[in-house]
Structure formats: C-alpha cells, structure tokens
Tab-separated table of C-alpha atoms in Angstrom:
chain	number	residue	atom	x	y	z
A	1479	MET	CA	-41.867	32.821	113.025
A	1480	ARG	CA	-43.752	36.126	113.097
A	1481	ARG	CA	-40.707	37.816	114.614
A	1482	LEU	CA	-38.667	36.627	111.615
A	1483	TRP	CA	-41.163	38.073	109.118
A	1484	VAL	CA	-41.225	41.378	111.008
A	1485	PHE	CA	-37.425	41.480	110.774
A	1486	ILE	CA	-37.515	40.711	107.035
A	1487	HIS	CA	-40.232	43.302	106.355
A	1488	ARG	CA	-38.416	45.979	108.341
A	1489	TRP	CA	-35.001	45.606	106.747
A	1490	THR	CA	-36.281	44.911	103.255
A	1491	GLY	CA	-38.342	48.081	103.514
A	1492	LEU	CA	-35.405	50.116	104.763
A	1493	VAL	CA	-33.194	48.934	101.911
A	1494	MET	CA	-35.906	49.666	99.352
A	1495	ALA	CA	-37.152	52.962	100.779
A	1496	GLY	CA	-34.824	55.378	99.005
A	1497	PHE	CA	-35.241	53.595	95.691
A	1498	LEU	CA	-39.033	53.472	95.991
A	1499	ILE	CA	-39.201	57.174	96.830
A	1500	ILE	CA	-37.347	57.930	93.580
A	1501	VAL	CA	-39.504	55.473	91.642
A	1502	GLY	CA	-42.730	56.780	93.174
A	1503	LEU	CA	-42.028	60.453	92.518
A	1504	THR	CA	-40.804	59.906	88.967
A	1505	GLY	CA	-43.661	57.499	88.269
A	1506	SER	CA	-46.186	60.162	89.242
A	1507	LEU	CA	-44.671	62.461	86.623
A	1508	LEU	CA	-44.454	59.741	83.983
A	1509	ALA	CA	-48.197	59.130	84.188
A	1510	PHE	CA	-48.406	62.380	82.204
A	1511	TYR	CA	-45.181	61.984	80.233
A	1512	ASN	CA	-46.485	63.231	76.896
A	1513	GLU	CA	-48.295	66.249	78.309
A	1514	LEU	CA	-45.259	67.301	80.355
A	1515	ASP	CA	-42.959	66.734	77.380
A	1516	HIS	CA	-45.167	69.064	75.325
A	1517	LEU	CA	-44.934	71.616	78.126
A	1518	VAL	CA	-41.144	71.625	78.582
A	1519	ALA	CA	-40.111	70.937	74.971
A	1520	PRO	CA	-42.888	72.171	72.639
A	1521	GLN	CA	-40.407	72.578	69.777
A	1522	LEU	CA	-40.196	68.786	69.470
A	1523	PHE	CA	-43.832	68.466	68.373
A	1524	ALA	CA	-45.411	69.404	65.047
A	1525	THR	CA	-48.550	71.428	64.436
A	1526	PRO	CA	-51.366	69.000	63.507
A	1527	ARG	CA	-52.514	69.047	59.882
A	1528	PRO	CA	-56.067	67.665	59.781
A	1529	GLY	CA	-56.981	65.897	56.581
A	1530	ILE	CA	-53.364	65.325	55.508
A	1531	ALA	CA	-51.975	61.793	55.693
A	1532	PRO	CA	-48.667	61.411	57.582
A	1533	LEU	CA	-45.604	60.083	55.776
A	1534	ASP	CA	-44.825	56.391	55.954
A	1535	ALA	CA	-41.845	54.931	57.828
A	1536	ALA	CA	-39.773	54.273	54.697
A	1537	THR	CA	-40.125	57.856	53.487
A	1538	LEU	CA	-39.143	59.131	56.921
A	1539	THR	CA	-35.963	57.014	56.921
A	1540	GLU	CA	-35.055	58.554	53.573
A	1541	ARG	CA	-35.555	62.019	55.070
A	1542	VAL	CA	-33.241	61.178	57.970
A	1543	GLU	CA	-30.553	59.830	55.656
A	1544	ALA	CA	-30.677	63.140	53.788
A	1545	LEU	CA	-30.704	65.228	56.969
A	1546	ALA	CA	-27.924	63.297	58.712
A	1547	PRO	CA	-25.767	61.368	56.211
A	1548	GLU	CA	-23.366	60.394	59.003
A	1549	ALA	CA	-26.191	58.551	60.797
A	1550	ARG	CA	-27.563	55.063	60.209
A	1551	VAL	CA	-31.260	54.548	60.936
A	1552	THR	CA	-32.049	51.676	63.301
A	1553	GLY	CA	-35.755	52.271	63.834
A	1554	VAL	CA	-38.767	54.496	63.181
A	1555	TRP	CA	-41.329	54.873	65.964
A	1556	LEU	CA	-44.767	56.281	65.125
A	1557	TRP	CA	-45.922	56.526	68.738
A	1558	TYR	CA	-47.392	60.019	68.772
A	1559	PRO	CA	-49.686	61.737	66.263
A	1560	ASP	CA	-47.566	64.921	66.228
A	1561	GLN	CA	-44.050	63.488	66.420
A	1562	VAL	CA	-41.979	60.763	64.763
A	1563	LEU	CA	-39.008	59.402	66.671
A	1564	VAL	CA	-36.179	57.941	64.589
A	1565	SER	CA	-33.401	56.086	66.410
A	1566	VAL	CA	-29.956	56.202	64.828
A	1567	GLY	CA	-26.380	55.030	65.235
A	1568	GLY	CA	-23.170	56.157	63.621
A	1569	ARG	CA	-22.672	55.153	59.989
A	1570	ILE	CA	-19.296	53.633	59.130
A	1571	ASP	CA	-16.794	56.300	58.105
A	1572	PRO	CA	-15.030	54.952	54.964
A	1573	GLU	CA	-11.848	56.831	55.862
A	1574	THR	CA	-11.453	55.282	59.324
A	1575	ASN	CA	-13.637	52.185	58.909
A	1576	GLN	CA	-15.166	53.121	62.280
A	1577	PRO	CA	-18.669	54.395	63.095
A	1578	HIS	CA	-19.111	58.159	63.210
A	1579	GLU	CA	-19.319	59.469	66.773
A	1580	LEU	CA	-22.673	61.189	67.148
A	1581	ALA	CA	-23.819	63.622	69.815
A	1582	TYR	CA	-27.350	62.275	69.397
A	1583	ASP	CA	-29.138	58.942	69.064
A	1584	GLN	CA	-32.559	60.250	68.032
A	1585	LEU	CA	-33.962	62.565	65.394
A	1586	LEU	CA	-37.480	63.894	65.853
A	1587	LEU	CA	-39.480	64.652	62.722
A	1588	ASP	CA	-42.717	66.279	61.640
A	1589	PRO	CA	-44.966	63.318	60.670
A	1590	TRP	CA	-46.515	65.227	57.740
A	1591	THR	CA	-43.494	66.920	56.177
A	1592	GLY	CA	-40.516	64.966	57.454
A	1593	ASN	CA	-38.908	68.223	58.578
A	1594	GLU	CA	-36.516	67.937	61.500
A	1595	LEU	CA	-37.863	69.052	64.869
A	1596	GLY	CA	-34.750	68.276	66.881
A	1597	ARG	CA	-31.912	65.905	67.754
A	1598	ARG	CA	-31.012	64.517	71.147
A	1599	ALA	CA	-29.147	61.845	73.033
A	1600	TRP	CA	-32.155	60.370	74.816
A	1601	GLY	CA	-32.056	60.980	78.563
A	1602	ASP	CA	-28.973	63.234	78.515
A	1603	ILE	CA	-30.069	66.025	80.852
A	1604	SER	CA	-27.034	68.128	79.880
A	1605	GLN	CA	-28.837	68.840	76.594
A	1606	GLY	CA	-31.508	70.779	78.454
A	1607	SER	CA	-35.301	70.684	78.489
A	1608	ILE	CA	-35.543	68.512	75.372
A	1609	ASN	CA	-34.411	65.632	77.596
A	1610	LEU	CA	-36.061	66.536	80.888
A	1611	MET	CA	-38.832	63.952	80.679
A	1612	SER	CA	-36.625	61.285	79.134
A	1613	PHE	CA	-34.187	61.855	82.025
A	1614	VAL	CA	-37.063	61.387	84.479
A	1615	TYR	CA	-37.846	58.144	82.642
A	1616	LYS	CA	-34.223	56.976	82.965
A	1617	LEU	CA	-34.295	57.799	86.669
A	1618	HIS	CA	-37.488	55.795	87.036
A	1619	TYR	CA	-36.319	52.542	85.503
A	1620	ALA	CA	-32.520	52.705	85.795
A	1621	LEU	CA	-31.600	55.472	88.274
A	1622	ALA	CA	-29.987	57.109	85.209
A	1623	LEU	CA	-27.121	54.619	85.679
A	1624	GLY	CA	-27.593	52.463	82.594
A	1625	MET	CA	-27.494	48.687	82.944
A	1626	PRO	CA	-26.246	48.672	86.578
A	1627	GLY	CA	-29.265	50.785	87.521
A	1628	ILE	CA	-31.599	48.457	85.642
A	1629	TRP	CA	-30.269	45.493	87.619
A	1630	ILE	CA	-30.439	47.365	90.930
A	1631	LEU	CA	-34.063	48.389	90.440
A	1632	GLY	CA	-34.846	44.935	89.082
A	1633	PHE	CA	-33.801	43.332	92.352
A	1634	VAL	CA	-35.585	46.076	94.292
A	1635	ALA	CA	-38.741	45.219	92.312
A	1636	LEU	CA	-38.297	41.525	93.103
A	1637	ALA	CA	-37.837	42.295	96.799
A	1638	TRP	CA	-40.885	44.580	96.655
A	1639	THR	CA	-42.972	41.799	95.124
A	1640	ILE	CA	-42.008	39.356	97.872
A	1641	ASP	CA	-42.451	42.004	100.560
A	1642	CYS	CA	-46.022	42.612	99.384
A	1643	PHE	CA	-46.882	39.138	100.672
A	1644	VAL	CA	-44.855	39.564	103.856
A	1645	GLY	CA	-46.509	42.888	104.626
A	1646	PHE	CA	-49.972	41.433	104.000
A	1647	TYR	CA	-49.255	38.526	106.347
A	1648	LEU	CA	-48.154	40.886	109.110
A	1649	THR	CA	-51.505	42.689	109.046
A	1650	LEU	CA	-53.291	39.466	109.962
A	1651	PRO	CA	-54.173	38.973	113.644
A	1652	VAL	CA	-52.575	36.081	115.503
A	1653	GLY	CA	-54.979	33.166	115.926
A	1654	HIS	CA	-58.477	32.611	114.571
A	1655	HIS	CA	-60.583	33.832	117.497
A	1656	LYS	CA	-62.789	36.727	116.304
A	1657	PHE	CA	-60.517	36.991	113.259
A	1658	TRP	CA	-62.515	39.494	111.205
A	1659	LYS	CA	-63.270	41.723	114.168
A	1660	ARG	CA	-59.591	41.843	115.114
A	1661	TRP	CA	-58.467	42.377	111.499
A	1662	LYS	CA	-60.854	45.284	110.921
A	1663	PRO	CA	-58.634	47.925	112.639
A	1664	ALA	CA	-55.851	47.121	110.157
A	1665	TRP	CA	-58.010	48.666	107.426
A	1666	GLN	CA	-58.740	51.816	109.386
A	1667	ILE	CA	-57.001	55.039	110.417
A	1668	LYS	CA	-57.793	55.934	114.003
A	1669	ALA	CA	-59.145	59.448	114.402
A	1670	GLY	CA	-57.330	61.704	116.837
A	1671	ALA	CA	-54.376	59.355	117.189
A	1672	GLY	CA	-50.864	60.482	118.017
A	1673	VAL	CA	-48.184	60.990	115.396
A	1674	PHE	CA	-46.754	57.488	115.683
A	1675	ARG	CA	-50.149	55.783	115.518
A	1676	LEU	CA	-51.170	57.966	112.562
A	1677	ASN	CA	-48.050	56.981	110.621
A	1678	PHE	CA	-48.499	53.355	111.627
A	1679	ASP	CA	-52.130	53.312	110.471
A	1680	LEU	CA	-51.332	55.118	107.216
A	1681	HIS	CA	-48.591	52.604	106.449
A	1682	ARG	CA	-50.731	49.570	107.208
A	1683	ALA	CA	-54.127	50.695	105.893
A	1684	ALA	CA	-52.808	52.204	102.647
A	1685	GLY	CA	-50.834	49.035	101.993
A	1686	LEU	CA	-53.914	46.881	102.587
A	1687	TRP	CA	-56.424	48.872	100.560
A	1688	LEU	CA	-54.055	49.102	97.599
A	1689	TRP	CA	-52.387	45.730	98.076
A	1690	GLY	CA	-53.509	44.194	94.781
A	1691	VAL	CA	-52.481	47.106	92.591
A	1692	LEU	CA	-49.171	47.523	94.463
A	1693	LEU	CA	-48.432	43.867	93.735
A	1694	VAL	CA	-49.221	44.403	90.047
A	1695	PHE	CA	-46.854	47.371	89.893
A	1696	ALA	CA	-44.122	45.530	91.763
A	1697	TRP	CA	-44.295	42.455	89.524
A	1698	SER	CA	-44.594	44.496	86.325
A	1699	SER	CA	-41.429	46.301	87.459
A	1700	VAL	CA	-39.718	42.911	87.549
A	1701	TYR	CA	-40.870	42.424	83.957
A	1702	MET	CA	-39.443	45.761	82.864
A	1703	ASN	CA	-36.051	45.326	84.529
A	1704	LEU	CA	-35.490	41.563	84.734
A	1705	TRP	CA	-37.441	40.725	81.589
A	1706	ASP	CA	-35.159	38.006	80.207
A	1707	THR	CA	-34.303	36.321	83.512
A	1708	VAL	CA	-36.534	36.276	86.592
A	1709	TYR	CA	-39.736	37.363	84.860
A	1710	THR	CA	-39.381	34.910	81.995
A	1711	TRP	CA	-38.440	32.006	84.291
A	1712	ALA	CA	-41.348	32.642	86.655
A	1713	THR	CA	-43.938	33.221	83.929
A	1714	ARG	CA	-42.915	30.179	81.890
A	1715	ALA	CA	-43.165	28.040	85.021
A	1716	VAL	CA	-46.942	28.567	85.088
A	1717	LEU	CA	-48.003	29.935	81.668
A	1718	GLU	CA	-47.041	29.672	78.022
A	1719	TYR	CA	-44.956	32.740	77.296
A	1720	HIS	CA	-42.972	33.751	74.228
A	1721	ALA	CA	-40.788	36.817	73.706
A	1722	PRO	CA	-38.069	37.923	71.278
A	1723	TRP	CA	-35.371	37.003	73.811
A	1724	THR	CA	-36.760	33.471	74.178
A	1725	GLU	CA	-37.286	32.773	70.484
A	1726	LEU	CA	-34.662	34.738	68.539
A	1727	VAL	CA	-30.888	34.283	68.562
A	1728	ASP	CA	-27.987	36.435	67.440
A	1729	ARG	CA	-26.219	35.706	64.173
A	1730	PRO	CA	-22.572	34.584	64.209
A	1731	GLN	CA	-21.785	37.946	62.602
A	1732	PRO	CA	-24.019	41.053	62.628
A	1733	LEU	CA	-25.821	41.832	59.379
A	1734	LYS	CA	-24.757	45.422	58.740
A	1735	THR	CA	-26.414	45.870	55.345
A	1736	PRO	CA	-29.497	43.693	54.774
A	1737	ARG	CA	-30.597	42.877	51.252
A	1738	LEU	CA	-33.994	44.422	51.959
A	1739	ASP	CA	-33.837	48.215	52.248
A	1740	TRP	CA	-36.307	50.156	54.385
A	1741	ARG	CA	-38.931	50.553	51.682
A	1742	GLU	CA	-38.783	46.888	50.736
A	1743	ALA	CA	-38.896	45.944	54.411
A	1744	GLN	CA	-41.976	48.095	54.910
A	1745	SER	CA	-43.728	46.353	52.015
A	1746	VAL	CA	-42.783	42.920	53.341
A	1747	GLY	CA	-43.940	43.860	56.841
A	1748	GLU	CA	-47.290	45.127	55.589
A	1749	ARG	CA	-47.847	41.963	53.562
A	1750	LEU	CA	-46.866	39.594	56.366
A	1751	MET	CA	-49.002	41.469	58.886
A	1752	ALA	CA	-52.015	41.368	56.559
A	1753	GLU	CA	-51.556	37.609	56.151
A	1754	ALA	CA	-51.209	37.178	59.919
A	1755	ALA	CA	-54.341	39.239	60.513
A	1756	ALA	CA	-56.315	37.061	58.119
A	1757	SER	CA	-55.083	33.800	59.633
A	1758	HIS	CA	-55.375	34.864	63.301
A	1759	GLY	CA	-58.598	36.840	63.035
A	1760	PHE	CA	-57.563	40.372	63.937
A	1761	SER	CA	-57.621	43.725	62.168
A	1762	VAL	CA	-54.745	46.176	61.709
A	1763	GLU	CA	-55.442	49.763	62.768
A	1764	ASN	CA	-52.196	51.620	62.038
A	1765	PRO	CA	-48.419	51.061	61.869
A	1766	ILE	CA	-46.416	51.775	65.023
A	1767	ALA	CA	-42.802	50.793	64.358
A	1768	LEU	CA	-40.295	49.565	61.810
A	1769	SER	CA	-36.828	48.717	63.094
A	1770	PHE	CA	-33.810	46.583	62.235
A	1771	ASP	CA	-31.665	44.505	64.603
A	1772	SER	CA	-28.302	43.905	62.943
A	1773	LYS	CA	-27.237	41.373	65.603
A	1774	LYS	CA	-30.130	39.129	64.660
A	1775	GLY	CA	-30.420	40.222	61.043
A	1776	LEU	CA	-34.150	40.797	61.518
A	1777	TYR	CA	-36.628	43.557	60.834
A	1778	ARG	CA	-39.421	44.187	63.299
A	1779	TYR	CA	-42.727	45.516	62.001
A	1780	GLY	CA	-45.176	46.641	64.672
A	1781	VAL	CA	-48.770	47.818	64.446
A	1782	ARG	CA	-51.713	48.660	66.621
A	1783	SER	CA	-54.357	45.996	66.100
A	1784	SER	CA	-57.656	44.787	67.493
A	1785	LYS	CA	-55.603	42.503	69.766
A	1786	ASP	CA	-54.170	45.521	71.600
A	1787	ILE	CA	-55.655	46.628	74.916
A	1788	GLN	CA	-53.611	49.817	75.353
A	1789	ASP	CA	-55.157	53.244	74.867
A	1790	HIS	CA	-52.266	54.287	72.611
A	1791	ARG	CA	-49.470	52.682	70.609
A	1792	GLY	CA	-49.541	48.929	70.068
A	1793	LYS	CA	-47.652	45.706	70.730
A	1794	THR	CA	-48.670	43.563	67.765
A	1795	ASP	CA	-45.271	42.639	66.333
A	1796	LEU	CA	-43.742	40.389	63.726
A	1797	TYR	CA	-40.108	39.727	62.886
A	1798	PHE	CA	-38.751	38.754	59.495
A	1799	ASP	CA	-35.397	38.009	57.912
A	1800	GLY	CA	-33.570	41.035	56.516
A	1801	GLU	CA	-32.215	38.969	53.627
A	1802	THR	CA	-35.107	36.746	52.582
A	1803	GLY	CA	-38.173	38.469	54.051
A	1804	ALA	CA	-39.282	35.198	55.655
A	1805	MET	CA	-41.301	35.672	58.843
A	1806	THR	CA	-39.490	34.425	61.929
A	1807	LEU	CA	-41.861	35.282	64.771
A	1808	LEU	CA	-45.336	36.710	65.327
A	1809	LEU	CA	-46.308	37.992	68.780
A	1810	LEU	CA	-49.809	39.183	69.599
A	1811	PRO	CA	-50.477	41.120	72.809
A	1812	THR	CA	-53.575	39.090	73.693
A	1813	GLY	CA	-55.284	35.876	72.680
A	1814	GLN	CA	-52.189	34.023	71.449
A	1815	PHE	CA	-50.318	32.873	74.570
A	1816	ALA	CA	-51.653	33.194	78.130
A	1817	GLY	CA	-48.346	34.492	79.477
A	1818	ASN	CA	-48.216	37.202	76.828
A	1819	THR	CA	-51.788	38.256	77.572
A	1820	VAL	CA	-51.030	38.622	81.292
A	1821	THR	CA	-47.856	40.536	80.463
A	1822	SER	CA	-49.738	42.918	78.175
A	1823	TRP	CA	-52.225	43.684	80.941
A	1824	ILE	CA	-49.716	44.349	83.711
A	1825	TYR	CA	-47.579	46.420	81.331
A	1826	ALA	CA	-50.523	48.562	80.219
A	1827	LEU	CA	-51.628	49.058	83.825
A	1828	HIS	CA	-48.129	50.065	84.908
A	1829	MET	CA	-47.695	52.492	82.013
A	1830	GLY	CA	-51.041	54.199	82.641
A	1831	ASN	CA	-51.955	53.283	79.083
A	1832	ILE	CA	-55.391	51.783	79.659
A	1833	PHE	CA	-58.797	52.912	80.983
A	1834	GLY	CA	-58.178	56.495	79.879
A	1835	LEU	CA	-57.567	59.577	82.006
A	1836	PRO	CA	-59.074	58.201	85.261
A	1837	TRP	CA	-56.477	55.431	85.404
A	1838	ARG	CA	-53.633	57.825	84.632
A	1839	ILE	CA	-54.740	60.045	87.514
A	1840	PHE	CA	-54.861	56.947	89.710
A	1841	VAL	CA	-51.338	55.929	88.634
A	1842	CYS	CA	-50.090	59.434	89.401
A	1843	GLY	CA	-51.608	59.203	92.873
A	1844	LEU	CA	-50.287	55.687	93.377
A	1845	GLY	CA	-46.746	56.939	92.892
A	1846	LEU	CA	-47.306	59.309	95.799
A	1847	VAL	CA	-48.738	56.452	97.869
A	1848	VAL	CA	-45.526	54.486	97.261
A	1849	VAL	CA	-43.621	57.490	98.622
A	1850	LEU	CA	-46.010	57.625	101.597
A	1851	LEU	CA	-45.489	53.934	102.389
A	1852	SER	CA	-41.720	54.357	102.196
A	1853	VAL	CA	-41.593	57.480	104.372
A	1854	THR	CA	-43.983	56.130	107.015
A	1855	GLY	CA	-42.087	52.840	107.089
A	1856	VAL	CA	-38.806	54.620	107.770
A	1857	TYR	CA	-40.501	56.796	110.397
A	1858	ILE	CA	-41.900	53.740	112.204
A	1859	TRP	CA	-38.463	52.119	112.222
A	1860	TRP	CA	-36.806	55.304	113.478
A	1861	LYS	CA	-39.310	55.774	116.308
A	1862	LYS	CA	-39.027	52.152	117.403
A	1863	ARG	CA	-35.251	52.340	117.242
A	1864	SER	CA	-35.344	55.437	119.431
A	1865	ALA	CA	-37.741	53.632	121.754
A	1866	ARG	CA	-35.381	50.693	122.122
A	1867	LYS	CA	-32.537	53.042	123.013
A	1868	LEU	CA	-34.732	54.776	125.568
A	1869	ALA	CA	-35.896	51.446	126.946
A	1870	ARG	CA	-32.347	50.438	127.686
A	1871	SER	CA	-31.923	53.476	129.890
A	1872	ARG	CA	-35.423	53.627	131.425
A	1873	LYS	CA	-36.451	49.966	131.142
A	1874	ARG	CA	-39.716	50.885	129.373
A	1875	LEU	CA	-41.088	51.995	125.998
A	1876	PRO	CA	-42.373	55.519	125.349
A	1877	THR	CA	-46.078	55.668	126.128
A	1878	GLU	CA	-47.214	56.714	122.616
A	1879	ILE	CA	-45.551	53.808	120.830
A	1880	ASP	CA	-46.548	51.290	123.497
A	1881	ASP	CA	-50.181	52.406	123.422
A	1882	ALA	CA	-50.286	52.516	119.617
A	1883	GLU	CA	-49.009	48.976	119.142
A	1884	THR	CA	-51.107	47.553	121.977
A	1885	ALA	CA	-54.203	49.084	120.392
A	1886	ALA	CA	-53.236	47.861	116.943
A	1887	TYR	CA	-52.345	44.266	117.833
A	1888	GLY	CA	-53.845	43.635	121.242
A	1889	ARG	CA	-50.261	43.402	122.489
A	1890	SER	CA	-46.919	44.875	121.506
A	1891	LYS	CA	-45.442	43.724	118.217
A	1892	PRO	CA	-42.027	42.105	118.361
A	1893	ALA	CA	-39.310	44.753	118.281
C-alpha cells in the first residue's frame, strides 16, 4: 500500500509542480499587491485629502456616466482609501441596438473629486504598467487563460489538498516501534549532508513544519476556483453554508434597466443594512461596494462591519430586488452560518488580509516555500530516475541516494 501512495505522491507532484511554481511566485508578489501597484502605476491613485469626506457610490456612478457616456456602470468598489474602482460594460448603441465595444472594463476615480485617474481592461498586460499587478493576479488564479485556467488551477488545488494528506502519511515511519524517535528525523535537516539528502530533507521537513498552513492554502484555492462545485458540495456536507450561487437564481430574461437607479439603490441598501445590523447585532463601519447583476435583477450592497475579520475591505453583503427593493439575501462573514465563518477565515488567511504586516510577510515567504517544495520534489524524482537507469546498467544505486534514503527511513524507500 505504501508503494501505491509513493507512486501517487510522486506523479501528482510532478503534474502540479509547474503550476505551483507559477502560483507560488505570483502569490509572493500578491501579498503586497497594493504597495506594488502604487509603485508601478502611481498615476492610478489619488493624493489623500485629510478631513474631506469621499464621494458616495451613487455620485461616483454619475461621474462615470458623464465621463464615459458609452459605458454602463455595473459596480462601484470602494476597496482602497485613495482609489475608487468602477466596473463597466458597453451601453446599448441605439443605432445598432448592440452594446458599444469598449477597450476598457474599469474606470479608476479620485474618491474625493470623482476625477478620472485612468481606464483599463483589467489584467490586459498589453496596456502596460497599469495592468502589471492585475496580470500577476490573473496568472495566479487563472494562468491568464480565463475560465479554462480557473478550472485547471481548481483541479490542481484539489489535487494539492489531497496530496497534503498523502505527503504527511509518507513521512510517518513504518510500524509503531519507537515511533516518535524514528519520526523525529523527518522534521530535521541533516547538517553536512550531500546534495540529494539536503533536497530530500528540505522537501520533507518544510512540508511537515508548514503542513497545516499549506493545507489551508490548498483548500482555500479550491474555494477560489471551484467555489460553486467542489467547495460548496464538500462544505455543505459537514457545515451549514450559504452563498449567492446557492441561494440566488437567474431571471428568465436579464433586467437591463431596473426601476431603482443607483442613488435609490444606495438609499435602499443603506436602510436594509441598518435594519439588518439592528436585528443581527452588528455595527456598520463603512460602505465597500454597490453593484448590479442584470442576470438576477439584484443589487448587491456591501459594507465592512463588526462581523468582518479582515484587515481591510469587508464581506458583509446583502442583495435586494432592483425593481421592488425587497431584500433577497443577507450574508455575514462570521457568526451567521458555520460554513461561511470557516470560509471567511481561510479566505482572509489566503489573501494575507488578516493579522497585519507579519502575516503578509509570512504569506510572501510561504509562496517561496511552495516553489521550494515543487523544485525539490522534481529534483528528487529526477535523481531517482537517473539512479534507476544507472542501476539497470550497474545493478546498484548511486551511493549518495542509497545512503540518504537508508538514513531517512531505516531502509530504502520504494522506487
């Protein structure tokens, strides 16, 4: 049985290695996404104006409609104190009855004046430095391939999650005799060892010491890429979990022009959120998002609240009908449903959006550890493959590999 798990771990790791190297390197950069975005595209951020209140979401949509009459606002995101991100699509051209073709899907505004800071098609690296970090983000979660990339990395994340358990099992010594004494070397890196043994120890010890957090990052990656399938099925099997994709359905026909305009929707959202806060015992800190989903005919109003655990932004959301203003769904990040609370925690940990700067530094380093595990895993496979070829001609293994595995396991591992 152990030989089977070694085979599974080896080939799963080889298949994942290239993907995890990309994910690890880009993830290290994304731990400091905002700082790097300021560095490479400073023109997209406004100069802070202390003591002046920023404009509200409805006013900002009006500014965008004046700046880009060919665009239709789909959402306003108040994520950063010095930048407002407004997502847009093409407005219907009355002459052709077709949406305008836009070279951008976002406008970036000054939060205090509503002045335009820039336009971009998010993640399109051909537009230059304004999309460098968003391109890195697209590489990280979708290989910059759109939905096919999301699915590919989703299944890689699922395989990674399973392989966490397989890899842990393979560190355990065979049998129970002097178990802890024989397991202790798995946690250590032998001083003065040869190149193979050093790589072997780095691969095994790093994986063991960081096993729990690697599992969290692997499973949270499943959430981010297979959110409405594998993650939802698995979470709902053990915990109560609710999400927009489990509770909300598309209309027979999209609602292109809701009865409530953006200003009315903002007022309705504020009122409904205040009522929800009173009935569920939380306080609202500041608005985060106002968006409209024409397929469902619903507005989403999001805030940061006392239920949020993240350092920045917020995931306290409610959805209401674009015609009647009736609330359809309220989702709190913590304290409402156990599955949602767990999801909020693993998401915040993965995004480096909790525990301040120390955790972000840790996440940055963890990305490099993922690269280390991938590279050392491939190296171990390559050396053992070379050893098998040599063994066929000389009827023995190279001394370094033989000695390393005998020392590590008390006998040679299965090939």
